[in-house]
């Protein structure tokens, strides 16, 4: 009887895991689709023609050139993220079904899909909570849609270099230099955890502190330059900055840039595509999938964190009992 129950539970968990994995793959598919959508918005849509009429062809062609450079960099980073760091994306589903959903974290893109969707819902919840008690988030002034989209697309790469690489990456290089360990600085800046983890817990704690500092500065920067954001933006941006720092540390530069890219380029591409064609079908579908994956990811991450915490507490309890016996 118990064997049958175990079998039923195993089947149920496999079905749930399959559905969750399918939603993650669908989210990644929507991310891939956003690449051509961005090109359509900037080069072909009525929004692009309106921008030329307003600002002139010379100015728009210049910002289009910038957009293409950043677009190509994101595409290269996206392809790189498909390959690892520990598992290529195509091997994640089988590994997750055989060894558990923790295998999702073995690939950058699958890990980012979970992190992005969960973080998006959490930031929306925090924003609504703050607004309900009078803490306003504010908003940036409206500008031409094409220029707004290009500006939003450029920001992830620039800001990750400033707030993650320049702070967390540089500190990692300094820590390794102090220990007089031979290393390639560019490789450390690309993926700090691969090298800093060899220095022990003390060095890792210092890097974690720099992640917190980096995230806090990232949050404050959103209101420091009078761009339209208000004090409520600091909370959500600081939280996002800390998560971006952790992703940078553990998944490297591509992971941090692509997580930031997800909030800017990915979401905006579907919004401005809707603005361009005046048909919200694809945009609504993308938003629906992200919300569903977000809800599932919050639940999954909560269970995963509790299991980790339980294992740690359980190990500590065993160690304490062994020490008592030895005494």
Short mmCIF file of C-alpha atoms in Angstrom, two decimals:
data_model
loop_
_atom_site.label_atom_id
_atom_site.label_comp_id
_atom_site.label_asym_id
_atom_site.label_seq_id
_atom_site.Cartn_x
_atom_site.Cartn_y
_atom_site.Cartn_z
CA UNK A 1 0.00 0.00 0.00
CA UNK A 2 2.78 2.44 0.94
CA UNK A 3 4.64 1.41 -2.23
CA UNK A 4 1.60 2.43 -4.31
CA UNK A 5 1.42 5.76 -2.48
CA UNK A 6 5.13 6.31 -3.13
CA UNK A 7 4.59 5.51 -6.81
CA UNK A 8 1.65 7.91 -7.03
CA UNK A 9 3.66 10.65 -5.31
CA UNK A 10 6.58 10.03 -7.66
CA UNK A 11 4.30 10.29 -10.71
CA UNK A 12 2.70 13.46 -9.37
CA UNK A 13 6.05 15.15 -8.71
CA UNK A 14 7.27 14.16 -12.18
CA UNK A 15 4.17 15.65 -13.81
CA UNK A 16 4.54 18.87 -11.80
CA UNK A 17 8.25 18.99 -12.64
CA UNK A 18 7.50 18.48 -16.35
CA UNK A 19 4.94 21.29 -16.36
CA UNK A 20 7.32 23.63 -14.55
CA UNK A 21 10.19 22.78 -16.91
CA UNK A 22 7.90 23.32 -19.91
CA UNK A 23 7.00 26.78 -18.61
CA UNK A 24 10.68 27.62 -18.10
CA UNK A 25 11.52 26.51 -21.64
CA UNK A 26 8.56 28.55 -22.92
CA UNK A 27 9.89 31.61 -21.07
CA UNK A 28 13.30 31.11 -22.69
CA UNK A 29 11.51 30.77 -26.05
CA UNK A 30 9.80 34.11 -25.46
CA UNK A 31 13.20 35.61 -24.65
CA UNK A 32 14.56 34.32 -27.97
CA UNK A 33 11.54 35.77 -29.79
CA UNK A 34 12.22 39.17 -28.23
CA UNK A 35 15.41 39.51 -30.29
CA UNK A 36 13.63 39.89 -33.66
CA UNK A 37 10.83 41.88 -31.98
CA UNK A 38 13.41 44.46 -30.92
CA UNK A 39 14.69 44.78 -34.49
CA UNK A 40 11.13 45.23 -35.75
CA UNK A 41 10.42 48.01 -33.24
CA UNK A 42 13.61 49.96 -34.00
CA UNK A 43 13.85 49.49 -37.79
CA UNK A 44 10.48 48.59 -39.32
CA UNK A 45 7.52 49.63 -37.15
CA UNK A 46 5.42 52.78 -37.42
CA UNK A 47 7.09 53.85 -34.17
CA UNK A 48 10.44 53.90 -36.01
CA UNK A 49 9.01 55.97 -38.87
CA UNK A 50 7.49 58.43 -36.40
CA UNK A 51 10.86 58.76 -34.66
CA UNK A 52 12.54 59.62 -37.98
CA UNK A 53 9.88 62.24 -38.71
CA UNK A 54 10.38 63.78 -35.25
CA UNK A 55 14.17 63.70 -34.82
CA UNK A 56 15.49 63.26 -38.35
CA UNK A 57 17.09 60.29 -40.08
CA UNK A 58 20.67 61.14 -39.07
CA UNK A 59 19.99 61.08 -35.31
CA UNK A 60 17.82 57.96 -35.47
CA UNK A 61 20.39 56.10 -37.59
CA UNK A 62 23.07 56.97 -35.02
CA UNK A 63 21.05 55.55 -32.10
CA UNK A 64 20.11 52.56 -34.28
CA UNK A 65 23.83 51.88 -34.69
CA UNK A 66 24.27 51.93 -30.91
CA UNK A 67 21.27 49.65 -30.52
CA UNK A 68 22.68 47.08 -32.98
CA UNK A 69 26.03 46.97 -31.15
CA UNK A 70 24.34 46.28 -27.81
CA UNK A 71 21.82 43.91 -29.43
CA UNK A 72 24.67 41.80 -30.86
CA UNK A 73 26.48 41.74 -27.51
CA UNK A 74 23.31 40.49 -25.79
CA UNK A 75 22.87 37.84 -28.49
CA UNK A 76 26.43 36.58 -27.96
CA UNK A 77 25.94 36.50 -24.17
CA UNK A 78 22.62 34.69 -24.64
CA UNK A 79 24.27 31.98 -26.77
CA UNK A 80 27.05 31.71 -24.18
CA UNK A 81 24.46 31.30 -21.41
CA UNK A 82 22.84 28.39 -23.27
CA UNK A 83 26.06 26.39 -22.86
CA UNK A 84 26.58 26.39 -19.10
CA UNK A 85 28.11 26.98 -16.64
CA UNK A 86 27.68 23.35 -15.55
CA UNK A 87 25.05 21.94 -17.92
CA UNK A 88 24.01 22.93 -21.45
CA UNK A 89 20.36 23.94 -21.65
CA UNK A 90 19.28 20.88 -23.65
CA UNK A 91 20.43 18.56 -20.82
CA UNK A 92 18.64 20.41 -18.01
CA UNK A 93 15.17 18.78 -18.41
CA UNK A 94 16.48 15.21 -18.22
CA UNK A 95 18.81 16.04 -15.33
CA UNK A 96 15.98 17.81 -13.47
CA UNK A 97 13.68 14.79 -13.86
CA UNK A 98 16.39 12.33 -12.79
CA UNK A 99 18.11 14.29 -10.02
CA UNK A 100 15.59 16.95 -8.99
CA UNK A 101 14.68 20.48 -9.99
CA UNK A 102 17.88 21.82 -8.43
CA UNK A 103 19.46 20.96 -11.81
CA UNK A 104 17.72 24.09 -13.14
CA UNK A 105 20.51 26.06 -11.44
CA UNK A 106 23.18 24.22 -13.46
CA UNK A 107 22.40 26.32 -16.54
CA UNK A 108 22.47 30.11 -16.69
CA UNK A 109 19.32 30.59 -18.78
CA UNK A 110 17.12 28.18 -16.84
CA UNK A 111 18.34 29.69 -13.55
CA UNK A 112 17.67 33.21 -14.87
CA UNK A 113 14.14 32.30 -15.97
CA UNK A 114 13.34 31.23 -12.41
CA UNK A 115 15.13 34.18 -10.79
CA UNK A 116 13.74 36.80 -13.16
CA UNK A 117 10.10 35.72 -12.94
CA UNK A 118 10.20 35.36 -9.13
CA UNK A 119 12.04 38.66 -8.61
CA UNK A 120 9.59 40.46 -10.91
CA UNK A 121 6.61 39.34 -8.83
CA UNK A 122 8.36 40.16 -5.56
CA UNK A 123 9.25 43.68 -6.74
CA UNK A 124 5.67 44.25 -7.94
CA UNK A 125 4.39 43.11 -4.53
CA UNK A 126 6.82 45.41 -2.69
CA UNK A 127 5.85 48.33 -4.93
CA UNK A 128 2.13 47.79 -4.29
CA UNK A 129 2.77 47.45 -0.55
CA UNK A 130 4.81 50.67 -0.47
CA UNK A 131 2.22 52.57 -2.50
CA UNK A 132 -0.50 51.46 -0.07
CA UNK A 133 1.31 53.20 2.81
CA UNK A 134 2.18 56.32 0.82
CA UNK A 135 5.73 55.47 -0.27
CA UNK A 136 5.73 56.42 -3.94
CA UNK A 137 7.91 54.72 -6.55
CA UNK A 138 7.61 57.42 -9.20
CA UNK A 139 8.31 56.96 -12.90
CA UNK A 140 10.66 58.23 -15.57
CA UNK A 141 9.36 60.95 -17.93
CA UNK A 142 7.78 59.75 -21.17
CA UNK A 143 9.89 60.16 -24.31
CA UNK A 144 9.68 58.86 -27.87
CA UNK A 145 8.94 55.09 -27.71
CA UNK A 146 11.85 54.07 -29.95
CA UNK A 147 14.35 56.20 -28.02
CA UNK A 148 12.90 54.92 -24.73
CA UNK A 149 13.30 51.31 -25.90
CA UNK A 150 16.86 51.88 -27.10
CA UNK A 151 17.79 53.64 -23.85
CA UNK A 152 16.29 50.78 -21.83
CA UNK A 153 18.19 48.26 -23.99
CA UNK A 154 21.56 49.93 -23.52
CA UNK A 155 21.29 50.27 -19.71
CA UNK A 156 21.86 46.61 -18.63
CA UNK A 157 25.36 46.32 -20.08
CA UNK A 158 26.47 49.75 -18.87
CA UNK A 159 25.07 49.35 -15.36
CA UNK A 160 26.41 45.83 -14.85
CA UNK A 161 29.92 47.03 -15.70
CA UNK A 162 29.59 49.97 -13.28
CA UNK A 163 27.84 48.27 -10.35
CA UNK A 164 28.89 44.65 -10.58
CA UNK A 165 32.19 44.36 -12.46
CA UNK A 166 33.75 47.58 -11.13
CA UNK A 167 32.81 46.84 -7.50
CA UNK A 168 32.47 43.07 -6.99
CA UNK A 169 34.82 42.01 -9.77
CA UNK A 170 37.56 44.49 -8.86
CA UNK A 171 37.39 43.50 -5.17
CA UNK A 172 37.72 39.83 -6.20
CA UNK A 173 40.86 40.69 -8.20
CA UNK A 174 42.29 42.58 -5.19
CA UNK A 175 41.61 39.66 -2.81
CA UNK A 176 43.38 37.25 -5.15
CA UNK A 177 46.31 39.68 -5.57
CA UNK A 178 46.75 39.99 -1.79
CA UNK A 179 47.07 36.19 -1.55
CA UNK A 180 49.64 36.31 -4.37
CA UNK A 181 47.76 33.70 -6.37
CA UNK A 182 48.46 33.54 -10.09
CA UNK A 183 45.34 34.33 -12.07
CA UNK A 184 44.02 36.05 -15.17
CA UNK A 185 42.26 39.27 -14.05
CA UNK A 186 39.90 39.22 -17.04
CA UNK A 187 38.74 35.70 -16.17
CA UNK A 188 38.09 36.77 -12.57
CA UNK A 189 36.06 39.77 -13.76
CA UNK A 190 34.15 37.44 -16.09
CA UNK A 191 33.23 34.90 -13.39
CA UNK A 192 34.46 35.74 -9.84
CA UNK A 193 33.15 32.67 -7.96
CA UNK A 194 35.40 30.28 -9.88
CA UNK A 195 38.43 31.90 -8.29
CA UNK A 196 37.28 33.57 -5.05
CA UNK A 197 35.77 30.31 -3.73
CA UNK A 198 39.33 28.93 -3.56
CA UNK A 199 40.30 31.61 -1.01
CA UNK A 200 38.04 30.29 1.75
CA UNK A 201 35.03 31.53 3.70
CA UNK A 202 36.52 34.81 4.93
CA UNK A 203 37.23 36.08 1.41
CA UNK A 204 33.82 34.92 0.24
CA UNK A 205 32.14 36.84 3.09
CA UNK A 206 34.00 40.00 2.04
CA UNK A 207 32.69 39.56 -1.51
CA UNK A 208 29.16 39.01 -0.17
CA UNK A 209 29.45 42.31 1.69
CA UNK A 210 30.53 44.01 -1.54
CA UNK A 211 27.44 42.51 -3.22
CA UNK A 212 25.27 44.15 -0.56
CA UNK A 213 27.09 47.48 -0.99
CA UNK A 214 26.81 47.25 -4.77
CA UNK A 215 23.07 46.55 -4.55
CA UNK A 216 22.50 49.43 -2.13
CA UNK A 217 24.38 51.86 -4.38
CA UNK A 218 22.42 50.56 -7.36
CA UNK A 219 19.18 51.29 -5.52
CA UNK A 220 20.26 54.77 -4.48
CA UNK A 221 21.50 55.62 -7.99
CA UNK A 222 17.93 55.39 -9.30
CA UNK A 223 16.91 58.48 -7.31
CA UNK A 224 20.25 60.29 -7.09
CA UNK A 225 20.18 61.87 -10.53
CA UNK A 226 16.62 63.19 -10.61
CA UNK A 227 15.34 60.89 -13.35
CA UNK A 228 11.77 60.82 -12.02
CA UNK A 229 12.04 57.88 -9.63
CA UNK A 230 11.12 58.47 -5.99
CA UNK A 231 12.24 56.93 -2.68
CA UNK A 232 10.14 53.78 -3.14
CA UNK A 233 12.30 52.81 -6.11
CA UNK A 234 15.34 52.44 -3.85
CA UNK A 235 13.90 49.36 -2.10
CA UNK A 236 13.08 47.35 -5.20
CA UNK A 237 16.20 48.44 -7.09
CA UNK A 238 18.46 47.62 -4.13
CA UNK A 239 16.88 44.16 -3.87
CA UNK A 240 17.32 43.65 -7.62
CA UNK A 241 20.91 44.92 -7.33
CA UNK A 242 21.76 42.39 -4.61
CA UNK A 243 20.29 39.55 -6.67
CA UNK A 244 22.17 40.79 -9.75
CA UNK A 245 25.35 40.78 -7.65
CA UNK A 246 24.79 37.19 -6.56
CA UNK A 247 24.07 36.13 -10.13
CA UNK A 248 27.24 37.90 -11.30
CA UNK A 249 29.29 36.14 -8.64
CA UNK A 250 27.94 32.64 -9.26
CA UNK A 251 27.03 32.75 -12.98
CA UNK A 252 29.43 35.37 -14.24
CA UNK A 253 29.07 38.49 -16.34
CA UNK A 254 26.65 36.93 -18.90
CA UNK A 255 24.25 35.94 -16.12
CA UNK A 256 24.11 39.40 -14.53
CA UNK A 257 23.74 41.22 -17.84
CA UNK A 258 21.00 38.87 -19.08
CA UNK A 259 19.03 39.08 -15.83
CA UNK A 260 19.12 42.88 -16.10
CA UNK A 261 18.34 42.56 -19.83
CA UNK A 262 15.23 40.53 -18.93
CA UNK A 263 13.79 43.42 -16.92
CA UNK A 264 14.64 46.01 -19.57
CA UNK A 265 14.87 44.72 -23.13
CA UNK A 266 12.79 41.55 -22.80
CA UNK A 267 9.77 43.11 -21.06
CA UNK A 268 9.95 46.33 -23.09
CA UNK A 269 10.17 44.52 -26.43
CA UNK A 270 6.72 42.99 -25.88
CA UNK A 271 5.29 46.26 -24.56
CA UNK A 272 6.51 48.36 -27.49
CA UNK A 273 5.59 45.63 -29.98
CA UNK A 274 2.04 45.97 -28.66
CA UNK A 275 2.33 49.76 -29.02
CA UNK A 276 3.53 49.32 -32.61
CA UNK A 277 0.86 46.93 -33.91
CA UNK A 278 -1.98 47.80 -31.49
CA UNK A 279 -2.65 44.11 -30.89
CA UNK A 280 -1.97 42.92 -27.36
CA UNK A 281 -2.30 39.17 -27.96
CA UNK A 282 1.41 38.31 -27.91
CA UNK A 283 2.18 40.81 -25.15
CA UNK A 284 -0.64 39.50 -22.93
CA UNK A 285 0.50 35.91 -23.54
CA UNK A 286 4.11 36.74 -22.60
CA UNK A 287 2.99 38.56 -19.44
CA UNK A 288 0.72 35.65 -18.50
CA UNK A 289 3.53 33.10 -18.87
CA UNK A 290 5.96 35.24 -16.87
CA UNK A 291 3.40 35.63 -14.06
CA UNK A 292 2.65 31.89 -13.95
CA UNK A 293 6.35 31.02 -13.96
CA UNK A 294 6.89 33.69 -11.30
CA UNK A 295 4.27 32.22 -8.98
CA UNK A 296 5.65 28.71 -9.49
CA UNK A 297 9.21 29.97 -9.00
CA UNK A 298 8.42 31.77 -5.74
CA UNK A 299 6.91 28.51 -4.44
CA UNK A 300 9.82 26.44 -5.75
CA UNK A 301 12.49 28.78 -4.34
CA UNK A 302 10.71 28.88 -0.97
CA UNK A 303 10.63 25.08 -0.75
CA UNK A 304 14.24 24.85 -1.99
CA UNK A 305 15.41 27.39 0.63
CA UNK A 306 13.52 25.61 3.43
CA UNK A 307 15.07 22.27 2.44
CA UNK A 308 18.53 23.85 2.44
CA UNK A 309 17.87 25.42 5.85
CA UNK A 310 16.55 22.14 7.24
CA UNK A 311 19.64 20.28 6.01
CA UNK A 312 21.96 22.84 7.60
CA UNK A 313 20.07 22.72 10.93
CA UNK A 314 19.97 18.94 10.79
CA UNK A 315 23.73 18.75 10.21
CA UNK A 316 24.38 21.16 13.09
CA UNK A 317 22.19 19.03 15.35
CA UNK A 318 24.12 15.89 14.42
CA UNK A 319 27.46 17.64 15.06
CA UNK A 320 26.25 18.88 18.46
CA UNK A 321 25.06 15.40 19.44
CA UNK A 322 28.41 13.90 18.39
CA UNK A 323 30.28 16.53 20.42
CA UNK A 324 28.12 15.78 23.47
CA UNK A 325 28.85 12.07 23.12
CA UNK A 326 32.59 12.75 22.80
CA UNK A 327 32.51 14.95 25.90
#
